[in-house]
PDB file of C-alpha atoms and ligand atoms in Angstrom:
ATOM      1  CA  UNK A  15      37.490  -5.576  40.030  1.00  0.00           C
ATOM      2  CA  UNK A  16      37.375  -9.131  39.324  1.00  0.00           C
ATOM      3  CA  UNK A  17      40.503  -9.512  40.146  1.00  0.00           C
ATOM      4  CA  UNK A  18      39.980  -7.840  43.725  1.00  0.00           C
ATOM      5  CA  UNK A  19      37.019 -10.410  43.990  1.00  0.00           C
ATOM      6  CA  UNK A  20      38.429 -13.305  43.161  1.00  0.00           C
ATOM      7  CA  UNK A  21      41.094 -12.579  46.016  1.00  0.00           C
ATOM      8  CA  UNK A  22      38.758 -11.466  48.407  1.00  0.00           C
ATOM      9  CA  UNK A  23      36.841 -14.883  47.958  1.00  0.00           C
ATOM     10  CA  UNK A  24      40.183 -17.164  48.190  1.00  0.00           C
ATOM     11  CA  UNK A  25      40.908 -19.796  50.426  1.00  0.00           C
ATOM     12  CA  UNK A  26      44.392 -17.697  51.011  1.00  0.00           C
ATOM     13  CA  UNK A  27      42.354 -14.743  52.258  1.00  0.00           C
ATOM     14  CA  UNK A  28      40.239 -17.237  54.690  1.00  0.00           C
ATOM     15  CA  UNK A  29      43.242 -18.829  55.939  1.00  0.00           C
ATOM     16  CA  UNK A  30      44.757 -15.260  56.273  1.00  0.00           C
ATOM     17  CA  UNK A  31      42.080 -14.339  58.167  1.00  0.00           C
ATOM     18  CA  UNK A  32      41.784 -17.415  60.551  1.00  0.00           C
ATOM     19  CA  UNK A  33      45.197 -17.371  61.346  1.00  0.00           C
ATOM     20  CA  UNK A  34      45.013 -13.221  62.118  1.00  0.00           C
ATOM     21  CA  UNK A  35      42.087 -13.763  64.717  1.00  0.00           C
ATOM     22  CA  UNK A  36      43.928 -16.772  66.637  1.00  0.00           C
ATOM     23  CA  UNK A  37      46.166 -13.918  67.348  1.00  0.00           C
ATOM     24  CA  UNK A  38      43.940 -11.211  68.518  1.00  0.00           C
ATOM     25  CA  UNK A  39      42.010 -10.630  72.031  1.00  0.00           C
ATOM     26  CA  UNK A  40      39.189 -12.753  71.656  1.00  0.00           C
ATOM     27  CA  UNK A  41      35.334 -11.392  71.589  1.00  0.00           C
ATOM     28  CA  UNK A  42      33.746 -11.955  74.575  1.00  0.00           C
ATOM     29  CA  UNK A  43      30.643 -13.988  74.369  1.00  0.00           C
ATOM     30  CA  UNK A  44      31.691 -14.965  70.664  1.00  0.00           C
ATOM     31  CA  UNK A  45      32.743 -18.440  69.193  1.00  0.00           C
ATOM     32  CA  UNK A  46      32.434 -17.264  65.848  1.00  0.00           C
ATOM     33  CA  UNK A  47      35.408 -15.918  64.324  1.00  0.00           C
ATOM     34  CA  UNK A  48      37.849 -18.463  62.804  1.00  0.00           C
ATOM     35  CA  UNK A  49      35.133 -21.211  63.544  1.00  0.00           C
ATOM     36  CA  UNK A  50      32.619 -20.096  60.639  1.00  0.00           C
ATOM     37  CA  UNK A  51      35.135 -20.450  58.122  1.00  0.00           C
ATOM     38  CA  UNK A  52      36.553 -23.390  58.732  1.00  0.00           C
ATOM     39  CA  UNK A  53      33.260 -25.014  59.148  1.00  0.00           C
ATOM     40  CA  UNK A  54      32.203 -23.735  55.850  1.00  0.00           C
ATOM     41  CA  UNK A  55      35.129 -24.589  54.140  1.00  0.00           C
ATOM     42  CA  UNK A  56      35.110 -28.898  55.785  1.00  0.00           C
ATOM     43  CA  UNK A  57      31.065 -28.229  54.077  1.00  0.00           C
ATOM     44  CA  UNK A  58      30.825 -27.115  51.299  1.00  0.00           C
ATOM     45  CA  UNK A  59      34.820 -27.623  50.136  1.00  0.00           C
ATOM     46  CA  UNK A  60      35.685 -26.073  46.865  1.00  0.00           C
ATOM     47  CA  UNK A  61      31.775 -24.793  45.912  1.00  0.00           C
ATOM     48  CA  UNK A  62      32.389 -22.529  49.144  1.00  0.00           C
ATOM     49  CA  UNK A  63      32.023 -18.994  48.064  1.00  0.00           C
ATOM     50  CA  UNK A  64      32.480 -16.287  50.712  1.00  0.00           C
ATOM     51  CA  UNK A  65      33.540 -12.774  51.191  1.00  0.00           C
ATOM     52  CA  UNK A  66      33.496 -10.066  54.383  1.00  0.00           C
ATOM     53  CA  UNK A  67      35.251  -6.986  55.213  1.00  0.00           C
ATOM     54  CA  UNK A  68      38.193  -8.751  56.333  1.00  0.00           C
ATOM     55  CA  UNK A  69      38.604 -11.082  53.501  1.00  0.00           C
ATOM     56  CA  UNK A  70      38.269  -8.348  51.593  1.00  0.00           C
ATOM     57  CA  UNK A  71      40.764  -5.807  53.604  1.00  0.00           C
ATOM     58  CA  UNK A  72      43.177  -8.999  52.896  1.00  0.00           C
ATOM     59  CA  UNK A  73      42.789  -8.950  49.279  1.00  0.00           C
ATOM     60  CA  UNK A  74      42.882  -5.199  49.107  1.00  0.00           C
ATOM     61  CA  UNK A  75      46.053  -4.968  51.232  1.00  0.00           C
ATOM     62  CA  UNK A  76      47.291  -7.715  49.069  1.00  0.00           C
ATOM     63  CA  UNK A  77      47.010  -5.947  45.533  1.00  0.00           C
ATOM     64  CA  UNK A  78      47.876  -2.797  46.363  1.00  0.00           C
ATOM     65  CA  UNK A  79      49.845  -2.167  49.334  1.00  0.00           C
ATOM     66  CA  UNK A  80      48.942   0.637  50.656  1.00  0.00           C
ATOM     67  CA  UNK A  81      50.904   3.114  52.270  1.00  0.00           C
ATOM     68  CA  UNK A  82      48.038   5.395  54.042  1.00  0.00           C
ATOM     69  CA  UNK A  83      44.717   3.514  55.868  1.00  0.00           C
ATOM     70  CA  UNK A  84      41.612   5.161  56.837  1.00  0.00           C
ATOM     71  CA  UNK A  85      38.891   3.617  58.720  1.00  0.00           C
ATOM     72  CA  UNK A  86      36.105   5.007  60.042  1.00  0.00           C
ATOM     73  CA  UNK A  87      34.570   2.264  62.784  1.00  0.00           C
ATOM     74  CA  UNK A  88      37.305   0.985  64.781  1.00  0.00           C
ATOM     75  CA  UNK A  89      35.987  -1.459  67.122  1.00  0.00           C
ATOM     76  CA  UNK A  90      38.711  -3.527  68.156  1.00  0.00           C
ATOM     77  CA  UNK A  91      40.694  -3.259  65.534  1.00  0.00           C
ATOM     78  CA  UNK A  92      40.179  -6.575  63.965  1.00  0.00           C
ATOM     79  CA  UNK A  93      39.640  -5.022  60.313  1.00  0.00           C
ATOM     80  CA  UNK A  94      42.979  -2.528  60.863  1.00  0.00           C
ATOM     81  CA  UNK A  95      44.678  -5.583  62.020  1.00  0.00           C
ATOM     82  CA  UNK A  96      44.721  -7.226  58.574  1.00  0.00           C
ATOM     83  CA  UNK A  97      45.858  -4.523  56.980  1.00  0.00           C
ATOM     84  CA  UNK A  98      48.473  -3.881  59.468  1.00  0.00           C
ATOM     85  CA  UNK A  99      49.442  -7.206  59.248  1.00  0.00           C
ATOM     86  CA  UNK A 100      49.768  -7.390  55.814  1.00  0.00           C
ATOM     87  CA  UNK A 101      51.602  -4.059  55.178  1.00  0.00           C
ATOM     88  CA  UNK A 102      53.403  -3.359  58.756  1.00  0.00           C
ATOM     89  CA  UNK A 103      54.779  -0.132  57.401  1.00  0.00           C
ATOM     90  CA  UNK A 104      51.317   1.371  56.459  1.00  0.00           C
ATOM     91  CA  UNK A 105      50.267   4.261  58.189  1.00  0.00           C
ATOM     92  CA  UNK A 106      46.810   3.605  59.901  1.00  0.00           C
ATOM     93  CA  UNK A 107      44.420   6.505  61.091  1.00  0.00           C
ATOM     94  CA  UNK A 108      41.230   5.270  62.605  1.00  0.00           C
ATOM     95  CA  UNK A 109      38.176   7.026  64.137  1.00  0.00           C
ATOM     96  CA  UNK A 110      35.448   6.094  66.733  1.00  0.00           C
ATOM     97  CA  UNK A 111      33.334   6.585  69.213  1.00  0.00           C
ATOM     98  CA  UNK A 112      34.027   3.976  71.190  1.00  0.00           C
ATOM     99  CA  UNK A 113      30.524   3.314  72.137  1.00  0.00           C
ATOM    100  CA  UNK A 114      30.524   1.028  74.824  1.00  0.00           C
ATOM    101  CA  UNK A 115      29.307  -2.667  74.345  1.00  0.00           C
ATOM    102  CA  UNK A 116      28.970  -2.580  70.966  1.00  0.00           C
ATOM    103  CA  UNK A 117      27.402  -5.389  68.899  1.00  0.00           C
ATOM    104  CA  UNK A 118      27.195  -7.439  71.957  1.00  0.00           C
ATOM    105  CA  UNK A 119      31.262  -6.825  72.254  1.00  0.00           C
ATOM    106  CA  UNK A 120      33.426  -4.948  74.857  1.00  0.00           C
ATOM    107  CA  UNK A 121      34.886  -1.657  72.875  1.00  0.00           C
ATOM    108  CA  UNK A 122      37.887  -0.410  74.696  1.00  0.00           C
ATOM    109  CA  UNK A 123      39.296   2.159  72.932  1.00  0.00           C
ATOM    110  CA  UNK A 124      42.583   3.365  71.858  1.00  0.00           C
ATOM    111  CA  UNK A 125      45.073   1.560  73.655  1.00  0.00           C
ATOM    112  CA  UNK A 126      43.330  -1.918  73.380  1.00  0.00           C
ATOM    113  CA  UNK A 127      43.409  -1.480  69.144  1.00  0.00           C
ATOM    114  CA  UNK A 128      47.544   0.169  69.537  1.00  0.00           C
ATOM    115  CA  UNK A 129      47.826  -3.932  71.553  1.00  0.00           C
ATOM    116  CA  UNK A 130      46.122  -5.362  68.992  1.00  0.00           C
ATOM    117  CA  UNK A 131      48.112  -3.596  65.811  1.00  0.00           C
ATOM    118  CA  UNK A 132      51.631  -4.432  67.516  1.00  0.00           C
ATOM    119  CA  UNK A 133      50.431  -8.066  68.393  1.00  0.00           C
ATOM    120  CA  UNK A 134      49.476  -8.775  64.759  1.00  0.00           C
ATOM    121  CA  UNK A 135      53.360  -7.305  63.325  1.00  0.00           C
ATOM    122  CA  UNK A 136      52.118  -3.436  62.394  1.00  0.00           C
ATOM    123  CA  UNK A 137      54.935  -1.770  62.837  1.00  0.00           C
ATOM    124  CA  UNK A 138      53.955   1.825  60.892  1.00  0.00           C
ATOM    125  CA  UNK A 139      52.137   5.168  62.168  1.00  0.00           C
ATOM    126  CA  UNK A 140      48.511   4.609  64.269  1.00  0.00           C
ATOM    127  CA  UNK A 141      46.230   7.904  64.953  1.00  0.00           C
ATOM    128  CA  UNK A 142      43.129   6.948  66.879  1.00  0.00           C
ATOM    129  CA  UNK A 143      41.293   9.890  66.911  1.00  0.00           C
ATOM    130  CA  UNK A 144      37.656   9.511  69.203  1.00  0.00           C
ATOM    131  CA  UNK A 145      34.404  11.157  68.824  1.00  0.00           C
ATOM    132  CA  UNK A 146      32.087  11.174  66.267  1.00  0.00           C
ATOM    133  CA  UNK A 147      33.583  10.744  63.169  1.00  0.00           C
ATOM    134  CA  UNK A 148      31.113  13.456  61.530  1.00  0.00           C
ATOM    135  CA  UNK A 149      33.042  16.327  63.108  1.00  0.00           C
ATOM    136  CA  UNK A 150      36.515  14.470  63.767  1.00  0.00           C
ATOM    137  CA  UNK A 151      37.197  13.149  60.320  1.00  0.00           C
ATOM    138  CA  UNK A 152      36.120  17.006  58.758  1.00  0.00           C
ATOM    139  CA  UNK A 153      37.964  18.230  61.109  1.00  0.00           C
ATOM    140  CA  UNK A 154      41.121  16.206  60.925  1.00  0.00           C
ATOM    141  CA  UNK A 155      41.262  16.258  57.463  1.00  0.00           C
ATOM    142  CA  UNK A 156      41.220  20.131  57.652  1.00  0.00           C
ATOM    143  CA  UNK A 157      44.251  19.480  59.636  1.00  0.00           C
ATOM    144  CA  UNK A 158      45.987  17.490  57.234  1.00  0.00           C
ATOM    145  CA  UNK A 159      45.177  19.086  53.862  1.00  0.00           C
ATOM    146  CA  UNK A 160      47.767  16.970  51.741  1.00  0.00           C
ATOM    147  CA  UNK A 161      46.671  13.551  53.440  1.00  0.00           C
ATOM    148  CA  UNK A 162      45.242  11.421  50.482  1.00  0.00           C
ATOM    149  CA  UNK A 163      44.559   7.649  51.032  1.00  0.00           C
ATOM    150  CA  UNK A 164      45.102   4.255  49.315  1.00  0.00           C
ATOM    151  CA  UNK A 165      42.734   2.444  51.104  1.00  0.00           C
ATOM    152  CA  UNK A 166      39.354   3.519  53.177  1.00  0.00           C
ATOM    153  CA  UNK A 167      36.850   0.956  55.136  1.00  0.00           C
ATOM    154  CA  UNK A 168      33.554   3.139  56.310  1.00  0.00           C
ATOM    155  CA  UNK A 169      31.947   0.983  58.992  1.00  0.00           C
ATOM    156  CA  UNK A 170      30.886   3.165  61.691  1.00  0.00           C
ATOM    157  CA  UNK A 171      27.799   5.128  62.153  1.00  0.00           C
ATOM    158  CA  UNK A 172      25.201   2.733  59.977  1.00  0.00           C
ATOM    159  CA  UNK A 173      22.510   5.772  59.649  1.00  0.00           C
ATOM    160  CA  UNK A 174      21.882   7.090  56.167  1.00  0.00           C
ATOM    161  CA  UNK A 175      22.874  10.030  57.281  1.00  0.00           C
ATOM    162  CA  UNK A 176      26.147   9.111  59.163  1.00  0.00           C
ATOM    163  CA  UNK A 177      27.323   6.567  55.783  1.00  0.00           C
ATOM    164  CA  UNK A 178      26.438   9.582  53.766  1.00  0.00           C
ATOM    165  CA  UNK A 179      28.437  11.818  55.606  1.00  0.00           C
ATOM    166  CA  UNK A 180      30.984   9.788  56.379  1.00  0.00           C
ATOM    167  CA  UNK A 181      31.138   8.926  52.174  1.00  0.00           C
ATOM    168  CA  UNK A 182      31.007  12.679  51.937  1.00  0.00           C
ATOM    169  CA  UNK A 183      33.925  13.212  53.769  1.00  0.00           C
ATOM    170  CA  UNK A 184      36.043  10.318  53.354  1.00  0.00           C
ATOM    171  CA  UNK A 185      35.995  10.032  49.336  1.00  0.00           C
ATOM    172  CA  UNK A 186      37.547  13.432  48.269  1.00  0.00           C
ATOM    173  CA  UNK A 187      40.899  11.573  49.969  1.00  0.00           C
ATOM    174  CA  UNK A 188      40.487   8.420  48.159  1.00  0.00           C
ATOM    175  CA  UNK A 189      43.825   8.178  46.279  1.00  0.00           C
ATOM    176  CA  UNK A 190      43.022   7.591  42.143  1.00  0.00           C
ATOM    177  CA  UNK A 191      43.386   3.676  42.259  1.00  0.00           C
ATOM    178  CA  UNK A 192      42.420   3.592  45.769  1.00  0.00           C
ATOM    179  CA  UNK A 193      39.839   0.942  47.261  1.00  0.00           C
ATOM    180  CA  UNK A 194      36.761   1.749  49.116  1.00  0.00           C
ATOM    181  CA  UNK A 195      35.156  -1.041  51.321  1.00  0.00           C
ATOM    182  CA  UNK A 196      31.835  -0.436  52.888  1.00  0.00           C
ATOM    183  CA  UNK A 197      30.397  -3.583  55.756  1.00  0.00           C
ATOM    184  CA  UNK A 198      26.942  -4.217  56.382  1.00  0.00           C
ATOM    185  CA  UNK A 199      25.141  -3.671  53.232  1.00  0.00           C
ATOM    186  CA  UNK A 200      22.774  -6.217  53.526  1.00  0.00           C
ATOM    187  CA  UNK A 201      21.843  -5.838  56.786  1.00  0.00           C
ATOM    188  CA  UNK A 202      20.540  -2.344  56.287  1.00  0.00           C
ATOM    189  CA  UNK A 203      18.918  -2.373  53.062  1.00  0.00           C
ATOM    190  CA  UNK A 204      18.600   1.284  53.417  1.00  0.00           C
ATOM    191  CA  UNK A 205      22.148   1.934  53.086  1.00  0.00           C
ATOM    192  CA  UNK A 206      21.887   0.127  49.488  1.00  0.00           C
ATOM    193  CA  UNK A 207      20.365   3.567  48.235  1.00  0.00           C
ATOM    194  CA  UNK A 208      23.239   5.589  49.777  1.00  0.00           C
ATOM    195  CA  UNK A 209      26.019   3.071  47.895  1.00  0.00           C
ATOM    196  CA  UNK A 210      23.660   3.335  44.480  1.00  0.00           C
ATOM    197  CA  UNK A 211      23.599   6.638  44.227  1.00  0.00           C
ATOM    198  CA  UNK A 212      27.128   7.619  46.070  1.00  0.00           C
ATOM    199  CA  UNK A 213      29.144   4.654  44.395  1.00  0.00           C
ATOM    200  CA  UNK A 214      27.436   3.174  41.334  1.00  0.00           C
ATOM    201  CA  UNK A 215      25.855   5.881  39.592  1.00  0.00           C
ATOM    202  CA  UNK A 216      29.676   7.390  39.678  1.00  0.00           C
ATOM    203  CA  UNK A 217      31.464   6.869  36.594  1.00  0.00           C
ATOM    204  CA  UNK A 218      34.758   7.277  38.555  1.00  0.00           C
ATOM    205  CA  UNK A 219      34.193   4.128  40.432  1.00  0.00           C
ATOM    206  CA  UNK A 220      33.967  -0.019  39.741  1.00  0.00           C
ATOM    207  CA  UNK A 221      32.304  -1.595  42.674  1.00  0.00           C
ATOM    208  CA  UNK A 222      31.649  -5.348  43.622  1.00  0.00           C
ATOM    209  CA  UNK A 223      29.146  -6.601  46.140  1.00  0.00           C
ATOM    210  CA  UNK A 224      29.346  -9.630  48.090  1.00  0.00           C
ATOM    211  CA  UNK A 225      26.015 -10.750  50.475  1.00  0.00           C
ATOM    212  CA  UNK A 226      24.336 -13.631  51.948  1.00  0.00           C
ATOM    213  CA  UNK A 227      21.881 -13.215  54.456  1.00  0.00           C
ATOM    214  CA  UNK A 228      22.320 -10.453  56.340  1.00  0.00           C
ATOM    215  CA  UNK A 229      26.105 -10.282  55.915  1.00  0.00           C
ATOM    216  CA  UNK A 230      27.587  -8.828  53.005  1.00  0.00           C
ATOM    217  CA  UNK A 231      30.147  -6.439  52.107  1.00  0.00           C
ATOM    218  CA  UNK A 232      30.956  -3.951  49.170  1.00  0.00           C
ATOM    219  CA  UNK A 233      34.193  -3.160  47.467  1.00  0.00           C
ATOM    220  CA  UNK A 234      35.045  -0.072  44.878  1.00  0.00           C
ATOM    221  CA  UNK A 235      38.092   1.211  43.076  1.00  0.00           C
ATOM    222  CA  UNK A 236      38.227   4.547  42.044  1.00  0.00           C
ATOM    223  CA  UNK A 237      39.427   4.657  38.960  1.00  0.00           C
ATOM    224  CA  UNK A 238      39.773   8.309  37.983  1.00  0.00           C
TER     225      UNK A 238
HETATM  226  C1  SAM B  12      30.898  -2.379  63.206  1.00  0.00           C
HETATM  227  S1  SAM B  12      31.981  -1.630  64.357  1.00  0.00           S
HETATM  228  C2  SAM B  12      33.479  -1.520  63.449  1.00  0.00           C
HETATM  229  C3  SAM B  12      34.091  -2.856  63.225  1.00  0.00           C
HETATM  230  C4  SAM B  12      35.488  -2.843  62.662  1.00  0.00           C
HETATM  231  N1  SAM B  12      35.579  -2.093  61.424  1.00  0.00           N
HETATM  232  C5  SAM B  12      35.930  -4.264  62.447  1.00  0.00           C
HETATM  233  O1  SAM B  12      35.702  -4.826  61.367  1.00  0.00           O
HETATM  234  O2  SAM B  12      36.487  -4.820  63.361  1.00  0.00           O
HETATM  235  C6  SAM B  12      31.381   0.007  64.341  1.00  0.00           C
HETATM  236  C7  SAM B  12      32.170   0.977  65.204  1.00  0.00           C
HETATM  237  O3  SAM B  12      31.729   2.286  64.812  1.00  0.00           O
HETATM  238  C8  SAM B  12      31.693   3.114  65.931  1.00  0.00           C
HETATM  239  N2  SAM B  12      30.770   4.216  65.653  1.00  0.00           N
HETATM  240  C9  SAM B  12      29.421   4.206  65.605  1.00  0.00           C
HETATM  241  N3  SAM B  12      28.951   5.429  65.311  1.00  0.00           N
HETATM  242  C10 SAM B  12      30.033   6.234  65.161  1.00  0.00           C
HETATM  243  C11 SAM B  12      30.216   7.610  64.865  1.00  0.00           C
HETATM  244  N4  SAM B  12      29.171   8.454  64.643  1.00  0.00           N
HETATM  245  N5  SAM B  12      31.475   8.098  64.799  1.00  0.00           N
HETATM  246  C12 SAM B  12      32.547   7.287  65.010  1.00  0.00           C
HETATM  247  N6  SAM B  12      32.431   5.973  65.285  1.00  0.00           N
HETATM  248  C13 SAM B  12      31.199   5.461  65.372  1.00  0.00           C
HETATM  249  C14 SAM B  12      31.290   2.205  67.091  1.00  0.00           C
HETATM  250  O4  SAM B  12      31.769   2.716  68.322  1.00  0.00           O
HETATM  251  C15 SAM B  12      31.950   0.876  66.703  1.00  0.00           C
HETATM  252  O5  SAM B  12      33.169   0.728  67.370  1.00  0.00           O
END
């Protein structure tokens, strides 16, 4: 887990990351992006410690290469985009509700996040499937009884009981030496609970946490 750390909080994941968002759509109404880290890094230089779900997604892809990507909380596809730009074979299934205007940014759906994966080099499988991810991921994964995964990001639905059912259903798929990354810790405490007792009190998983302020994310491995 270190090791996943210390990649997730390198200055080749931030420049990974800066150079991924110059090449998708921008936000609307958002100069943040790329901006924050380069900021922080001319700051604070080499005492600049820093991770987020797409640092982390970078060092994840990175280390283990996966093959099969779940993510629950699409958006625009920035956080698929790193790991389908850093393993353009990997198969990527995402799920969403689309919900319009979300976070303060447009959310346009399917074919906007296909632009965005073939823009950033992903040339591998994408199935966006839409609704809410409760009842579509159960339901998929009913579907596809032999689909295991090497990687999962749960960032959708940030009520305890949508992270705890999303956990539910996502983790039984989590591929032994799979990585789990979870966004937003810290900016809904109550969530913390759902990771302690879903994640930590699990013998058959190492977990990291990065936060500052409200922005944080968290990282396990399964190990068995
Ligand atoms: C924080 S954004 C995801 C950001 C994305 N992972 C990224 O890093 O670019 C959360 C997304 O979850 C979706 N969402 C919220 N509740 C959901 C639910 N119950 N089922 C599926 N998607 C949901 C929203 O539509 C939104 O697009």
């Amino acid at each position: 887990m270190a090791t996943l750390a210390a990649a997730a909080m390198s200055d080749e994941a931030v420049d990974f990351v800066c150079g991924l968002l110059a090449r998708l759509t921008p936000r609307e109404g958002s100069a943040t992006g790329q901006y924050f880290y380069r900021w922080a890094q001319a700051k604070f230089g080499k005492y600049w410690r820093h991770a987020d779900i797409l640092t982390a997604l970078w060092a994840a892809a990175t280390l283990i290469r996966p093959t099969s990507y779940l993510e629950i909380g699409v958006h625009r596809g920035r956080s698929a985009a790193v790991v389908g730009a850093v393993c353009p074979q990997c198969a990527i299934y995402g799920f969403d509700l689309w919900i319009p205007e979300y976070g303060g940014a447009s959310n346009p759906g399917p074919a906007f996040v296909q632009g965005e994966l073939r823009a950033v080099g992903h040339r591998g499988s994408v199935a966006l499937v839409s609704g809410d991810s409760r009842k579509t991921l159960p339901a998929f994964l009913r579907q596809h009884p032999d689909l295991y995964f090497d990687l999962i990001t749960i960032d959708g639905d940030k009520s305890v009981l949508g992270v705890a059912t999303d956990f539910a259903n996502a983790l039984p798929r989590l591929k032994v030496g799979g990585v789990l990354v979870f966004d937003d810790l810290p900016a809904v405490p109550v969530l913390g609970r759902v990771w302690q007792r879903v994640i930590r009190r699990d013998r058959r998983y190492v977990s990291w946490e990065f936060g500052h302020g409200q922005l944080g994310v968290a990282v396990a491995v399964r190990l068995g």
